[in-house]
Coordinates of N, CA and C in Angstrom, one line a residue:
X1 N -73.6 -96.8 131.7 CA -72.7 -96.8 130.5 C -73.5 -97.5 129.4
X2 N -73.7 -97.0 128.3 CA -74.3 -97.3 127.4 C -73.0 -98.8 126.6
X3 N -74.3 -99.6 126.0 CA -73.2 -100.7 125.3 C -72.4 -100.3 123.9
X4 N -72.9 -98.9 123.7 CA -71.7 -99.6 122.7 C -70.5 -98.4 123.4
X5 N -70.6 -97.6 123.7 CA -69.4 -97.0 124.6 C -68.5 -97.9 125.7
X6 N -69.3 -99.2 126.2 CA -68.8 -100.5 126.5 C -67.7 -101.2 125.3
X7 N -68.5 -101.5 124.5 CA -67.9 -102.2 123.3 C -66.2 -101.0 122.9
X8 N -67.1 -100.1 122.7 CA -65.7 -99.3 122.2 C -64.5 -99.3 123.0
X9 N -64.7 -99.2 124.2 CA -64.1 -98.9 125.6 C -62.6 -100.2 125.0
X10 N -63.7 -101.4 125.2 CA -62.8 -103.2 125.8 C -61.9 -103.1 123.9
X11 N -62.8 -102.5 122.7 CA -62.0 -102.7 121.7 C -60.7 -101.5 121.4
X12 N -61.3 -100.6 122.0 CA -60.3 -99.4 121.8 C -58.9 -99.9 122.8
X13 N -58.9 -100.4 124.0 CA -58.1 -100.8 124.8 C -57.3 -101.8 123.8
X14 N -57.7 -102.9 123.5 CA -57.3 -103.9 122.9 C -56.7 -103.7 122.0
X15 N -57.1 -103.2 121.1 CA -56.0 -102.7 120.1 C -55.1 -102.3 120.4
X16 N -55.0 -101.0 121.1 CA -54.0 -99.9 121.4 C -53.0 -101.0 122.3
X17 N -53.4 -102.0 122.7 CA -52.0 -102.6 123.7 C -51.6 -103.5 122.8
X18 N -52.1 -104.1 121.9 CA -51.9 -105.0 120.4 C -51.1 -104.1 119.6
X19 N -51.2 -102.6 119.5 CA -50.2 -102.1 118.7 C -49.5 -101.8 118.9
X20 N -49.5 -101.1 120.6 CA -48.1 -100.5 121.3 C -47.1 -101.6 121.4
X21 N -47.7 -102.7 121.6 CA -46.8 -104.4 121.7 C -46.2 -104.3 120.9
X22 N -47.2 -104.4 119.5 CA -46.0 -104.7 118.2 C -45.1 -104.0 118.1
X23 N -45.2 -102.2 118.5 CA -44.3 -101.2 117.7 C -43.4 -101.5 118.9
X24 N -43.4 -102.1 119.8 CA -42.1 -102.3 120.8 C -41.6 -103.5 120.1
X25 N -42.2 -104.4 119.9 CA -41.2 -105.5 119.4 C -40.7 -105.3 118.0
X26 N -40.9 -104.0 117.0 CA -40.4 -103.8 116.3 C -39.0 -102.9 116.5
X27 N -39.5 -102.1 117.3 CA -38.1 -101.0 117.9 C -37.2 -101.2 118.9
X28 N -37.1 -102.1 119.8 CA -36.2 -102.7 120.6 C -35.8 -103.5 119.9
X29 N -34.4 -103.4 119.9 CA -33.4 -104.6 118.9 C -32.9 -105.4 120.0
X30 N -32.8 -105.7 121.3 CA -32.8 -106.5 122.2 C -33.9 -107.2 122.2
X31 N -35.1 -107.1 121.9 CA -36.3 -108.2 121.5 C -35.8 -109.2 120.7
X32 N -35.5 -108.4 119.0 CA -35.6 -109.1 118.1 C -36.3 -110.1 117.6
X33 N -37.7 -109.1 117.4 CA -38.5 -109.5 117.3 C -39.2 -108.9 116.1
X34 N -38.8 -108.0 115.1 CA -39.1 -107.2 114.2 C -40.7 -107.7 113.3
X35 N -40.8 -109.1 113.0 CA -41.7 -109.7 112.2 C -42.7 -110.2 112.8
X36 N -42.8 -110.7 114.0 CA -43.9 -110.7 114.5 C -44.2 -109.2 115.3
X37 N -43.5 -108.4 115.5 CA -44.0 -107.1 116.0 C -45.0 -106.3 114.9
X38 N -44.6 -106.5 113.9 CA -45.0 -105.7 112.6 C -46.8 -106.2 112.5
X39 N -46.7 -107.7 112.2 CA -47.9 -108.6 112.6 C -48.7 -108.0 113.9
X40 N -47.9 -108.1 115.0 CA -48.7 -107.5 116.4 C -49.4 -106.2 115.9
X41 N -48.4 -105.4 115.5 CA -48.8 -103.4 115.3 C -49.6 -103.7 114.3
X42 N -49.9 -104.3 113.3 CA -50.8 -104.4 112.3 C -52.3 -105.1 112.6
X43 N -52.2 -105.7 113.6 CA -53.9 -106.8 114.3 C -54.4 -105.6 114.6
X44 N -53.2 -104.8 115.6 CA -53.7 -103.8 116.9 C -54.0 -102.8 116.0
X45 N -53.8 -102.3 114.9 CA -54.6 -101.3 114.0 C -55.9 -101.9 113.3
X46 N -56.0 -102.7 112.9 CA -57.2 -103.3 112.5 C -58.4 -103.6 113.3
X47 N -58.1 -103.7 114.4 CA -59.1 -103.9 115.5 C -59.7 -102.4 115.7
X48 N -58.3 -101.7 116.2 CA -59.0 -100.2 116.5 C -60.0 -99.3 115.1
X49 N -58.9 -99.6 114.2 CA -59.9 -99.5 113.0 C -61.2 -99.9 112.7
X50 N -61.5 -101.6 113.0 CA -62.7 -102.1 113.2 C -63.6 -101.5 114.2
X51 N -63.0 -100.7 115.3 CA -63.7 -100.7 116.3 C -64.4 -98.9 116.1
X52 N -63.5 -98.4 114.9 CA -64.2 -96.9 114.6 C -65.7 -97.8 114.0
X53 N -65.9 -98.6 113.7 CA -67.1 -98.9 112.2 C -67.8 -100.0 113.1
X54 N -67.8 -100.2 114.3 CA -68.6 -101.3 114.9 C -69.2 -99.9 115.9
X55 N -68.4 -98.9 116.3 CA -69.2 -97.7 117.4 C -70.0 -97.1 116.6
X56 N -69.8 -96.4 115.7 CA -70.8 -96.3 114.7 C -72.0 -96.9 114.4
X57 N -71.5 -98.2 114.0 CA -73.3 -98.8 113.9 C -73.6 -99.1 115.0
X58 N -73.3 -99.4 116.2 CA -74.1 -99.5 117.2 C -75.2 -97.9 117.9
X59 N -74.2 -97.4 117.3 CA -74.9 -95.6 117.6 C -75.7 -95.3 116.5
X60 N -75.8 -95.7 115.5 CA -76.7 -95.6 114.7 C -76.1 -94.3 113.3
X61 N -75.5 -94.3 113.7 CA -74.5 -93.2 113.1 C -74.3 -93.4 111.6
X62 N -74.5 -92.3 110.1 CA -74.2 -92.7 109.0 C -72.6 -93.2 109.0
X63 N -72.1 -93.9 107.9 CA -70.7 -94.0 107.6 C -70.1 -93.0 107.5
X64 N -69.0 -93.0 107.6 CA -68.1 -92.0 107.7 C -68.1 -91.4 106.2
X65 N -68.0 -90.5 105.5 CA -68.2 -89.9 104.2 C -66.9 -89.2 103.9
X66 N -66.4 -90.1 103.0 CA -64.6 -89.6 102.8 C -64.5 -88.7 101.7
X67 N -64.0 -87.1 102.1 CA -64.3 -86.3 101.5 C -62.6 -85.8 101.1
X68 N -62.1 -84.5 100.4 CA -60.8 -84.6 100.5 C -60.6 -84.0 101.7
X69 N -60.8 -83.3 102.8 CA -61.2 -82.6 104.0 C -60.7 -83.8 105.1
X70 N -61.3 -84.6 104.8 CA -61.5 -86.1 105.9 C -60.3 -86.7 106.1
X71 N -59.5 -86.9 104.3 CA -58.4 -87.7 104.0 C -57.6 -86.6 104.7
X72 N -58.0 -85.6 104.3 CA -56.4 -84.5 104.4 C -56.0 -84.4 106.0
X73 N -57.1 -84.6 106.7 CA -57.0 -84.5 107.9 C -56.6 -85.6 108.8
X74 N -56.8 -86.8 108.2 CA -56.3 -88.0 108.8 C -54.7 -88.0 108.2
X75 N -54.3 -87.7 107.4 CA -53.2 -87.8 107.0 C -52.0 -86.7 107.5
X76 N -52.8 -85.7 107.8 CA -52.0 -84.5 108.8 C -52.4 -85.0 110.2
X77 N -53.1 -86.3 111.0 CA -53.2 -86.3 112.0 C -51.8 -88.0 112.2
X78 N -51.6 -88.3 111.0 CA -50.6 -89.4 110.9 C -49.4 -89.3 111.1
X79 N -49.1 -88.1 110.2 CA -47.9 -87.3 109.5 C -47.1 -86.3 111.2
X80 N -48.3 -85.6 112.2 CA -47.9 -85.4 113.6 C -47.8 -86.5 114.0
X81 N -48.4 -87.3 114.4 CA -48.2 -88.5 115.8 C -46.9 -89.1 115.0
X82 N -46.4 -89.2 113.6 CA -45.5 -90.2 113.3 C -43.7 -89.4 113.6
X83 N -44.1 -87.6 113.3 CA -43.0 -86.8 113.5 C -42.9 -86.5 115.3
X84 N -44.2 -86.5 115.7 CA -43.6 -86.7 117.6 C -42.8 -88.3 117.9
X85 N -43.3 -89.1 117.4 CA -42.8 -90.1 117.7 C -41.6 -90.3 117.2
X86 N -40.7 -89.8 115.9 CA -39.7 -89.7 115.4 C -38.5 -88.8 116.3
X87 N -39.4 -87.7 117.0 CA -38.9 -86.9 117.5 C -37.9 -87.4 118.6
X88 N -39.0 -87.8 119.6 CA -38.5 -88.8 120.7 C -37.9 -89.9 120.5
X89 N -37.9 -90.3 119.5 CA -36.8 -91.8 119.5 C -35.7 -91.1 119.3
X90 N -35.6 -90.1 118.5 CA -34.0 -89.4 118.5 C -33.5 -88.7 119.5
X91 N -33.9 -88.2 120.7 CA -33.8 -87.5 122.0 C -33.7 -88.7 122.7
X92 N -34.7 -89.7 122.5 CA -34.5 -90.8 123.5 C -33.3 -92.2 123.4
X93 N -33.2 -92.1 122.2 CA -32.6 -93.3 121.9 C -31.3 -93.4 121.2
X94 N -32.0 -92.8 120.0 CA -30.4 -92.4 119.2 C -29.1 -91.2 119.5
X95 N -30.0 -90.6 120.7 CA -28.7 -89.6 121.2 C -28.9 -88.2 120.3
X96 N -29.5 -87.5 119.4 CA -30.0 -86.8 118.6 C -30.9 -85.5 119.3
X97 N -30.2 -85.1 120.4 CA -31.2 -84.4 121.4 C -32.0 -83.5 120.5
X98 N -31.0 -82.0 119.7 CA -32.0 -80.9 119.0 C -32.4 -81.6 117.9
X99 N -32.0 -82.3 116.7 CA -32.5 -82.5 115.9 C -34.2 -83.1 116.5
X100 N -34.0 -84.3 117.7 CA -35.4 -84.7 118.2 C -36.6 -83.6 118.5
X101 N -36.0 -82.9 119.2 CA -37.0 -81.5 120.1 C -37.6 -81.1 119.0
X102 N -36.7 -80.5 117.9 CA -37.3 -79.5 116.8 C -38.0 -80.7 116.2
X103 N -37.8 -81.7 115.8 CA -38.9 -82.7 115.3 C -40.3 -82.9 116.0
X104 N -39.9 -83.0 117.3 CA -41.1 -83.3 118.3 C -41.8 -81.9 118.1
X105 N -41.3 -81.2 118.3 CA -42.2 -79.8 118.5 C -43.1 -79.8 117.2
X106 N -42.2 -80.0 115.6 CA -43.1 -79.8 114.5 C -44.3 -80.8 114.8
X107 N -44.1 -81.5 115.6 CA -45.2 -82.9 115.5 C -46.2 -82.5 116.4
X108 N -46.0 -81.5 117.6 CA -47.2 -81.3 118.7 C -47.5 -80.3 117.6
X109 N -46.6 -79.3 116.7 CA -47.7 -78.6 116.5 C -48.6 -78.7 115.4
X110 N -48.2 -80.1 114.6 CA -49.0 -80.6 113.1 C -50.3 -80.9 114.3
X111 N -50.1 -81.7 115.1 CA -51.5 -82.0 115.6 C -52.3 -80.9 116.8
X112 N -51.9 -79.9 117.1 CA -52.3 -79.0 117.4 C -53.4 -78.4 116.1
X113 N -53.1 -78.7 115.5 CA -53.5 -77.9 113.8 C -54.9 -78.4 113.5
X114 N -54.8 -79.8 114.1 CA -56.3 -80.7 113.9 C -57.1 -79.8 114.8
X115 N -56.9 -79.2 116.1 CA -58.0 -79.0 116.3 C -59.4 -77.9 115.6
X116 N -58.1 -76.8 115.3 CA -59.3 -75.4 114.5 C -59.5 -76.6 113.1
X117 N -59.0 -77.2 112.5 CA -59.2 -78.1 111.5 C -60.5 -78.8 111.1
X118 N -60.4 -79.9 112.6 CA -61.9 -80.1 112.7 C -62.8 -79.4 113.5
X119 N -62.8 -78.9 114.4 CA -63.4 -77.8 115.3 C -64.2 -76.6 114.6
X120 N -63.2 -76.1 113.9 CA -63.3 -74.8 113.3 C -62.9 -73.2 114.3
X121 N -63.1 -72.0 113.7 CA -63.0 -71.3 114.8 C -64.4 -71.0 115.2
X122 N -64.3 -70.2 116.5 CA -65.8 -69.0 117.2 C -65.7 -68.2 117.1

């Protein structure tokens, strides 16, 4: 295993349980824990974010070049994971079964979209 696929690995992990933490202690209201969850979900993005720009330069890799292409695609890859997730809190939690499904589904298929997106077709 190469080091920075190392590095990526221990920081990609870390965040992600640093953010999944927070966004639980933000959405369980039996925590009550809303303000430091927000803080937690916010480290755990910063890290994983740091950790796109520390695999890079260890790979030798130019910066990332923010084009309108790049934005538009991160923002349709936001805009899915945020409507899946919306989806399922309302199926799951708020009792909101179809309104959730038809949310969840628009959300697999916004990020379904990224792949010909960035991929392209053959």
């Amino acid at each position: 295993m190469k080091k920075s696929s190392f590095v990526a690995m221990i920081l990609s992990t870390t965040g992600g349980i640093l953010f999944a933490i927070g966004m639980c202690m933000c959405l369980i209201p039996e925590w009550n824990a809303f303000v430091p969850g927000c803080i937690m979900g916010a480290l755990g993005a910063v890290v994983l974010l740091a950790m796109v720009f520390i695999w890079r330069k260890m790979e030798g890799k130019a910066p990332i070049h923010l084009s309108p292409k790049t934005i538009g695609t991160a923002l349709l890859g936001i805009a899915g994971a945020l409507l899946l997730g919306v989806g399922m809190c309302m199926s799951m939690v708020w009792s909101n079964m179809i309104l959730g499904i038809v949310l969840g589904l628009v959300g697999i298929i916004a990020l379904l979209c990224l792949i010909p997106l960035t991929r392209g077709f053959r």
